[in-house]
Amino acid sequence: MVPLFDEAPSLVDLHHRLTLALKGLAQAYEVIFVDDGSRDGSADVLRALHHQDSAVRVVRFNRNYGQHAAVFAGMERARGDVVVTLDADLQNPPEEIPRLLQALTDGVDVVGGWRVSRHDSWARRAASWVVNRVTSAVVGVRQRDYGCMLRAYRRPVVDQILACPGVSQFIPALAAGFATSVKEIPIDHAAREHGRSRYGLFRLLRLNFDLLTGFSLLPIQLVSVIGILVALLGLGFGVFLGLRRLLVGPEVEGVFTLFAILFFFVGLQILALGLIGEYVGRLYQEVRRRPRYVISEVLE
Ligand code: UDP
Ligand code: MG
């Protein structure tokens, strides 16, 4: 299944290459396109593909709800024993799907692609490096490339993912949490041919905040630990100043140092408040129970 947002120029080529790769498998398959509120004519291309190929199913959202909501919708409709996800921009070569399925041996529930030579900007790769490490720690499953969406999931894992009611879930992390065993295989990665990445800096930041607070209490616990350490340091400093006063006499200078220290702690407090806000916000979204997305059209 393929989530897409404004990818009209790639779709015909993608469908062609996907069909070739899937036909070669000699297994029953379906291709689900989830149109995440595109406005560039992707819908017309998808309708044409659906008419010409009965294996193509299309789900369209009424507006943009994000890539992971789209993947969710695709998984909800998928009927196969194995679900493969990939991007629509041809950065994930469909020709890698057979290898992905080969790696899905007994006992492995999820196979992830690992983009060995990534064709993205260095800033993006650096950010991913951090995110992969943090996500591995938070989820408790070490993976080299959580961001790669060329993945294969077995039915039980898909069902587990679908049973999660939470908002804005990060699918690869959810899957890693449920899988008995996850395997990663190196795969090819191409540069984007049409348009630019749909993830700007702000969107990436939001996704990663969601990821952190949606999967663990680690950030807030970390702040608590820092709080304890700072309090202990403050206590030690107080004792030191008291002794100094007795032995050397009172001190007067160092006002600006004090300011620097103050700013540091004020910053920490604001951070802690923000983090609490983040969790409260999540609770709020959760109790509101708004639907994840609204479907405006289904072709099958
Ligand atoms: N995508 C989507 N909804 C969004 C943003 C992206 O369905 O709101 C799709 C997009 O069309 C593409 C995939 O998700 O098929 C990955 O997006 P993109 O290529 O922009 O991300 P990157 O490759 O830079 O990580
Ligand atoms: Mg891409």
mmCIF file with all atom_site columns, N, CA and C in Angstrom, residues 245-283:
data_model
loop_
_atom_site.group_PDB
_atom_site.id
_atom_site.type_symbol
_atom_site.label_atom_id
_atom_site.label_alt_id
_atom_site.label_comp_id
_atom_site.label_asym_id
_atom_site.label_entity_id
_atom_site.label_seq_id
_atom_site.pdbx_PDB_ins_code
_atom_site.Cartn_x
_atom_site.Cartn_y
_atom_site.Cartn_z
_atom_site.occupancy
_atom_site.B_iso_or_equiv
_atom_site.pdbx_formal_charge
_atom_site.auth_seq_id
_atom_site.auth_comp_id
_atom_site.auth_asym_id
_atom_site.auth_atom_id
_atom_site.pdbx_PDB_model_num
ATOM 1   N N  . ARG A 1 245 ? 31.796 31.331 54.175 1.00 0.00 ? 245 ARG A N  1
ATOM 2   C CA . ARG A 1 245 ? 31.488 32.517 54.963 1.00 0.00 ? 245 ARG A CA 1
ATOM 3   C C  . ARG A 1 245 ? 32.170 32.432 56.338 1.00 0.00 ? 245 ARG A C  1
ATOM 4   N N  . LEU A 1 246 ? 32.161 31.259 56.921 1.00 0.00 ? 246 LEU A N  1
ATOM 5   C CA . LEU A 1 246 ? 32.770 31.066 58.237 1.00 0.00 ? 246 LEU A CA 1
ATOM 6   C C  . LEU A 1 246 ? 34.288 31.196 58.165 1.00 0.00 ? 246 LEU A C  1
ATOM 7   N N  . LEU A 1 247 ? 34.874 30.639 57.103 1.00 0.00 ? 247 LEU A N  1
ATOM 8   C CA . LEU A 1 247 ? 36.337 30.559 57.028 1.00 0.00 ? 247 LEU A CA 1
ATOM 9   C C  . LEU A 1 247 ? 36.960 31.790 56.385 1.00 0.00 ? 247 LEU A C  1
ATOM 10  N N  . VAL A 1 248 ? 36.380 32.283 55.246 1.00 0.00 ? 248 VAL A N  1
ATOM 11  C CA . VAL A 1 248 ? 37.004 33.379 54.488 1.00 0.00 ? 248 VAL A CA 1
ATOM 12  C C  . VAL A 1 248 ? 36.256 34.700 54.689 1.00 0.00 ? 248 VAL A C  1
ATOM 13  N N  . GLY A 1 249 ? 34.986 34.628 54.992 1.00 0.00 ? 249 GLY A N  1
ATOM 14  C CA . GLY A 1 249 ? 34.180 35.843 55.085 1.00 0.00 ? 249 GLY A CA 1
ATOM 15  C C  . GLY A 1 249 ? 33.182 35.899 53.946 1.00 0.00 ? 249 GLY A C  1
ATOM 16  N N  . PRO A 1 250 ? 32.202 36.829 53.984 1.00 0.00 ? 250 PRO A N  1
ATOM 17  C CA . PRO A 1 250 ? 31.145 36.890 52.973 1.00 0.00 ? 250 PRO A CA 1
ATOM 18  C C  . PRO A 1 250 ? 31.687 37.295 51.597 1.00 0.00 ? 250 PRO A C  1
ATOM 19  N N  . GLU A 1 251 ? 31.021 36.812 50.502 1.00 0.00 ? 251 GLU A N  1
ATOM 20  C CA . GLU A 1 251 ? 31.414 37.164 49.131 1.00 0.00 ? 251 GLU A CA 1
ATOM 21  C C  . GLU A 1 251 ? 30.377 38.133 48.574 1.00 0.00 ? 251 GLU A C  1
ATOM 22  N N  . VAL A 1 252 ? 30.796 39.033 47.652 1.00 0.00 ? 252 VAL A N  1
ATOM 23  C CA . VAL A 1 252 ? 29.838 39.965 47.068 1.00 0.00 ? 252 VAL A CA 1
ATOM 24  C C  . VAL A 1 252 ? 29.749 39.870 45.552 1.00 0.00 ? 252 VAL A C  1
ATOM 25  N N  . GLU A 1 253 ? 30.871 39.589 44.921 1.00 0.00 ? 253 GLU A N  1
ATOM 26  C CA . GLU A 1 253 ? 30.831 39.655 43.455 1.00 0.00 ? 253 GLU A CA 1
ATOM 27  C C  . GLU A 1 253 ? 30.187 38.406 42.852 1.00 0.00 ? 253 GLU A C  1
ATOM 28  N N  . GLY A 1 254 ? 30.190 38.378 41.521 1.00 0.00 ? 254 GLY A N  1
ATOM 29  C CA . GLY A 1 254 ? 29.621 37.199 40.858 1.00 0.00 ? 254 GLY A CA 1
ATOM 30  C C  . GLY A 1 254 ? 28.140 37.337 40.577 1.00 0.00 ? 254 GLY A C  1
ATOM 31  N N  . VAL A 1 255 ? 27.647 38.588 40.492 1.00 0.00 ? 255 VAL A N  1
ATOM 32  C CA . VAL A 1 255 ? 26.225 38.807 40.240 1.00 0.00 ? 255 VAL A CA 1
ATOM 33  C C  . VAL A 1 255 ? 25.833 38.248 38.877 1.00 0.00 ? 255 VAL A C  1
ATOM 34  N N  . PHE A 1 256 ? 26.691 38.486 37.868 1.00 0.00 ? 256 PHE A N  1
ATOM 35  C CA . PHE A 1 256 ? 26.323 38.077 36.517 1.00 0.00 ? 256 PHE A CA 1
ATOM 36  C C  . PHE A 1 256 ? 26.420 36.572 36.338 1.00 0.00 ? 256 PHE A C  1
ATOM 37  N N  . THR A 1 257 ? 27.349 35.972 37.055 1.00 0.00 ? 257 THR A N  1
ATOM 38  C CA . THR A 1 257 ? 27.404 34.513 37.050 1.00 0.00 ? 257 THR A CA 1
ATOM 39  C C  . THR A 1 257 ? 26.067 33.982 37.549 1.00 0.00 ? 257 THR A C  1
ATOM 40  N N  . LEU A 1 258 ? 25.587 34.642 38.575 1.00 0.00 ? 258 LEU A N  1
ATOM 41  C CA . LEU A 1 258 ? 24.305 34.241 39.151 1.00 0.00 ? 258 LEU A CA 1
ATOM 42  C C  . LEU A 1 258 ? 23.211 34.302 38.098 1.00 0.00 ? 258 LEU A C  1
ATOM 43  N N  . PHE A 1 259 ? 23.257 35.391 37.271 1.00 0.00 ? 259 PHE A N  1
ATOM 44  C CA . PHE A 1 259 ? 22.277 35.550 36.214 1.00 0.00 ? 259 PHE A CA 1
ATOM 45  C C  . PHE A 1 259 ? 22.330 34.379 35.245 1.00 0.00 ? 259 PHE A C  1
ATOM 46  N N  . ALA A 1 260 ? 23.569 34.036 34.856 1.00 0.00 ? 260 ALA A N  1
ATOM 47  C CA . ALA A 1 260 ? 23.734 32.936 33.906 1.00 0.00 ? 260 ALA A CA 1
ATOM 48  C C  . ALA A 1 260 ? 23.121 31.665 34.473 1.00 0.00 ? 260 ALA A C  1
ATOM 49  N N  . ILE A 1 261 ? 23.441 31.404 35.734 1.00 0.00 ? 261 ILE A N  1
ATOM 50  C CA . ILE A 1 261 ? 22.904 30.201 36.373 1.00 0.00 ? 261 ILE A CA 1
ATOM 51  C C  . ILE A 1 261 ? 21.377 30.265 36.410 1.00 0.00 ? 261 ILE A C  1
ATOM 52  N N  . LEU A 1 262 ? 20.871 31.463 36.708 1.00 0.00 ? 262 LEU A N  1
ATOM 53  C CA . LEU A 1 262 ? 19.425 31.647 36.795 1.00 0.00 ? 262 LEU A CA 1
ATOM 54  C C  . LEU A 1 262 ? 18.762 31.326 35.459 1.00 0.00 ? 262 LEU A C  1
ATOM 55  N N  . PHE A 1 263 ? 19.333 31.898 34.372 1.00 0.00 ? 263 PHE A N  1
ATOM 56  C CA . PHE A 1 263 ? 18.758 31.666 33.049 1.00 0.00 ? 263 PHE A CA 1
ATOM 57  C C  . PHE A 1 263 ? 18.710 30.182 32.733 1.00 0.00 ? 263 PHE A C  1
ATOM 58  N N  . PHE A 1 264 ? 19.781 29.499 33.090 1.00 0.00 ? 264 PHE A N  1
ATOM 59  C CA . PHE A 1 264 ? 19.853 28.068 32.829 1.00 0.00 ? 264 PHE A CA 1
ATOM 60  C C  . PHE A 1 264 ? 18.677 27.349 33.494 1.00 0.00 ? 264 PHE A C  1
ATOM 61  N N  . PHE A 1 265 ? 18.451 27.682 34.755 1.00 0.00 ? 265 PHE A N  1
ATOM 62  C CA . PHE A 1 265 ? 17.384 26.980 35.473 1.00 0.00 ? 265 PHE A CA 1
ATOM 63  C C  . PHE A 1 265 ? 15.998 27.396 35.017 1.00 0.00 ? 265 PHE A C  1
ATOM 64  N N  . VAL A 1 266 ? 15.863 28.689 34.675 1.00 0.00 ? 266 VAL A N  1
ATOM 65  C CA . VAL A 1 266 ? 14.568 29.122 34.162 1.00 0.00 ? 266 VAL A CA 1
ATOM 66  C C  . VAL A 1 266 ? 14.260 28.376 32.870 1.00 0.00 ? 266 VAL A C  1
ATOM 67  N N  . GLY A 1 267 ? 15.297 28.239 32.017 1.00 0.00 ? 267 GLY A N  1
ATOM 68  C CA . GLY A 1 267 ? 15.121 27.492 30.772 1.00 0.00 ? 267 GLY A CA 1
ATOM 69  C C  . GLY A 1 267 ? 14.681 26.069 31.039 1.00 0.00 ? 267 GLY A C  1
ATOM 70  N N  . LEU A 1 268 ? 15.327 25.442 32.006 1.00 0.00 ? 268 LEU A N  1
ATOM 71  C CA . LEU A 1 268 ? 14.979 24.068 32.358 1.00 0.00 ? 268 LEU A CA 1
ATOM 72  C C  . LEU A 1 268 ? 13.522 23.964 32.787 1.00 0.00 ? 268 LEU A C  1
ATOM 73  N N  . GLN A 1 269 ? 13.115 24.949 33.585 1.00 0.00 ? 269 GLN A N  1
ATOM 74  C CA . GLN A 1 269 ? 11.727 24.908 34.078 1.00 0.00 ? 269 GLN A CA 1
ATOM 75  C C  . GLN A 1 269 ? 10.739 25.043 32.943 1.00 0.00 ? 269 GLN A C  1
ATOM 76  N N  . ILE A 1 270 ? 11.059 25.947 31.985 1.00 0.00 ? 270 ILE A N  1
ATOM 77  C CA . ILE A 1 270 ? 10.148 26.115 30.859 1.00 0.00 ? 270 ILE A CA 1
ATOM 78  C C  . ILE A 1 270 ? 10.089 24.829 30.048 1.00 0.00 ? 270 ILE A C  1
ATOM 79  N N  . LEU A 1 271 ? 11.228 24.203 29.878 1.00 0.00 ? 271 LEU A N  1
ATOM 80  C CA . LEU A 1 271 ? 11.274 22.932 29.153 1.00 0.00 ? 271 LEU A CA 1
ATOM 81  C C  . LEU A 1 271 ? 10.382 21.894 29.837 1.00 0.00 ? 271 LEU A C  1
ATOM 82  N N  . ALA A 1 272 ? 10.521 21.826 31.164 1.00 0.00 ? 272 ALA A N  1
ATOM 83  C CA . ALA A 1 272 ? 9.728  20.855 31.908 1.00 0.00 ? 272 ALA A CA 1
ATOM 84  C C  . ALA A 1 272 ? 8.243  21.142 31.744 1.00 0.00 ? 272 ALA A C  1
ATOM 85  N N  . LEU A 1 273 ? 7.883  22.425 31.814 1.00 0.00 ? 273 LEU A N  1
ATOM 86  C CA . LEU A 1 273 ? 6.483  22.808 31.641 1.00 0.00 ? 273 LEU A CA 1
ATOM 87  C C  . LEU A 1 273 ? 5.979  22.406 30.258 1.00 0.00 ? 273 LEU A C  1
ATOM 88  N N  . GLY A 1 274 ? 6.827  22.693 29.257 1.00 0.00 ? 274 GLY A N  1
ATOM 89  C CA . GLY A 1 274 ? 6.457  22.349 27.885 1.00 0.00 ? 274 GLY A CA 1
ATOM 90  C C  . GLY A 1 274 ? 6.213  20.859 27.740 1.00 0.00 ? 274 GLY A C  1
ATOM 91  N N  . LEU A 1 275 ? 7.076  20.068 28.366 1.00 0.00 ? 275 LEU A N  1
ATOM 92  C CA . LEU A 1 275 ? 6.937  18.620 28.275 1.00 0.00 ? 275 LEU A CA 1
ATOM 93  C C  . LEU A 1 275 ? 5.637  18.159 28.910 1.00 0.00 ? 275 LEU A C  1
ATOM 94  N N  . ILE A 1 276 ? 5.348  18.715 30.085 1.00 0.00 ? 276 ILE A N  1
ATOM 95  C CA . ILE A 1 276 ? 4.080  18.351 30.736 1.00 0.00 ? 276 ILE A CA 1
ATOM 96  C C  . ILE A 1 276 ? 2.928  18.721 29.811 1.00 0.00 ? 276 ILE A C  1
ATOM 97  N N  . GLY A 1 277 ? 3.049  19.922 29.206 1.00 0.00 ? 277 GLY A N  1
ATOM 98  C CA . GLY A 1 277 ? 2.009  20.365 28.280 1.00 0.00 ? 277 GLY A CA 1
ATOM 99  C C  . GLY A 1 277 ? 1.827  19.385 27.135 1.00 0.00 ? 277 GLY A C  1
ATOM 100 N N  . GLU A 1 278 ? 2.943  18.871 26.650 1.00 0.00 ? 278 GLU A N  1
ATOM 101 C CA . GLU A 1 278 ? 2.916  17.928 25.535 1.00 0.00 ? 278 GLU A CA 1
ATOM 102 C C  . GLU A 1 278 ? 2.089  16.685 25.904 1.00 0.00 ? 278 GLU A C  1
ATOM 103 N N  . TYR A 1 279 ? 2.327  16.181 27.104 1.00 0.00 ? 279 TYR A N  1
ATOM 104 C CA . TYR A 1 279 ? 1.579  14.991 27.534 1.00 0.00 ? 279 TYR A CA 1
ATOM 105 C C  . TYR A 1 279 ? 0.110  15.324 27.779 1.00 0.00 ? 279 TYR A C  1
ATOM 106 N N  . VAL A 1 280 ? -0.126 16.487 28.394 1.00 0.00 ? 280 VAL A N  1
ATOM 107 C CA . VAL A 1 280 ? -1.519 16.876 28.624 1.00 0.00 ? 280 VAL A CA 1
ATOM 108 C C  . VAL A 1 280 ? -2.232 17.028 27.286 1.00 0.00 ? 280 VAL A C  1
ATOM 109 N N  . GLY A 1 281 ? -1.520 17.627 26.313 1.00 0.00 ? 281 GLY A N  1
ATOM 110 C CA . GLY A 1 281 ? -2.095 17.783 24.978 1.00 0.00 ? 281 GLY A CA 1
ATOM 111 C C  . GLY A 1 281 ? -2.472 16.447 24.363 1.00 0.00 ? 281 GLY A C  1
ATOM 112 N N  . ARG A 1 282 ? -1.603 15.470 24.557 1.00 0.00 ? 282 ARG A N  1
ATOM 113 C CA . ARG A 1 282 ? -1.891 14.145 24.015 1.00 0.00 ? 282 ARG A CA 1
ATOM 114 C C  . ARG A 1 282 ? -3.151 13.570 24.666 1.00 0.00 ? 282 ARG A C  1
ATOM 115 N N  . LEU A 1 283 ? -3.215 13.724 25.993 1.00 0.00 ? 283 LEU A N  1
ATOM 116 C CA . LEU A 1 283 ? -4.398 13.230 26.712 1.00 0.00 ? 283 LEU A CA 1
ATOM 117 C C  . LEU A 1 283 ? -5.653 13.892 26.154 1.00 0.00 ? 283 LEU A C  1
#
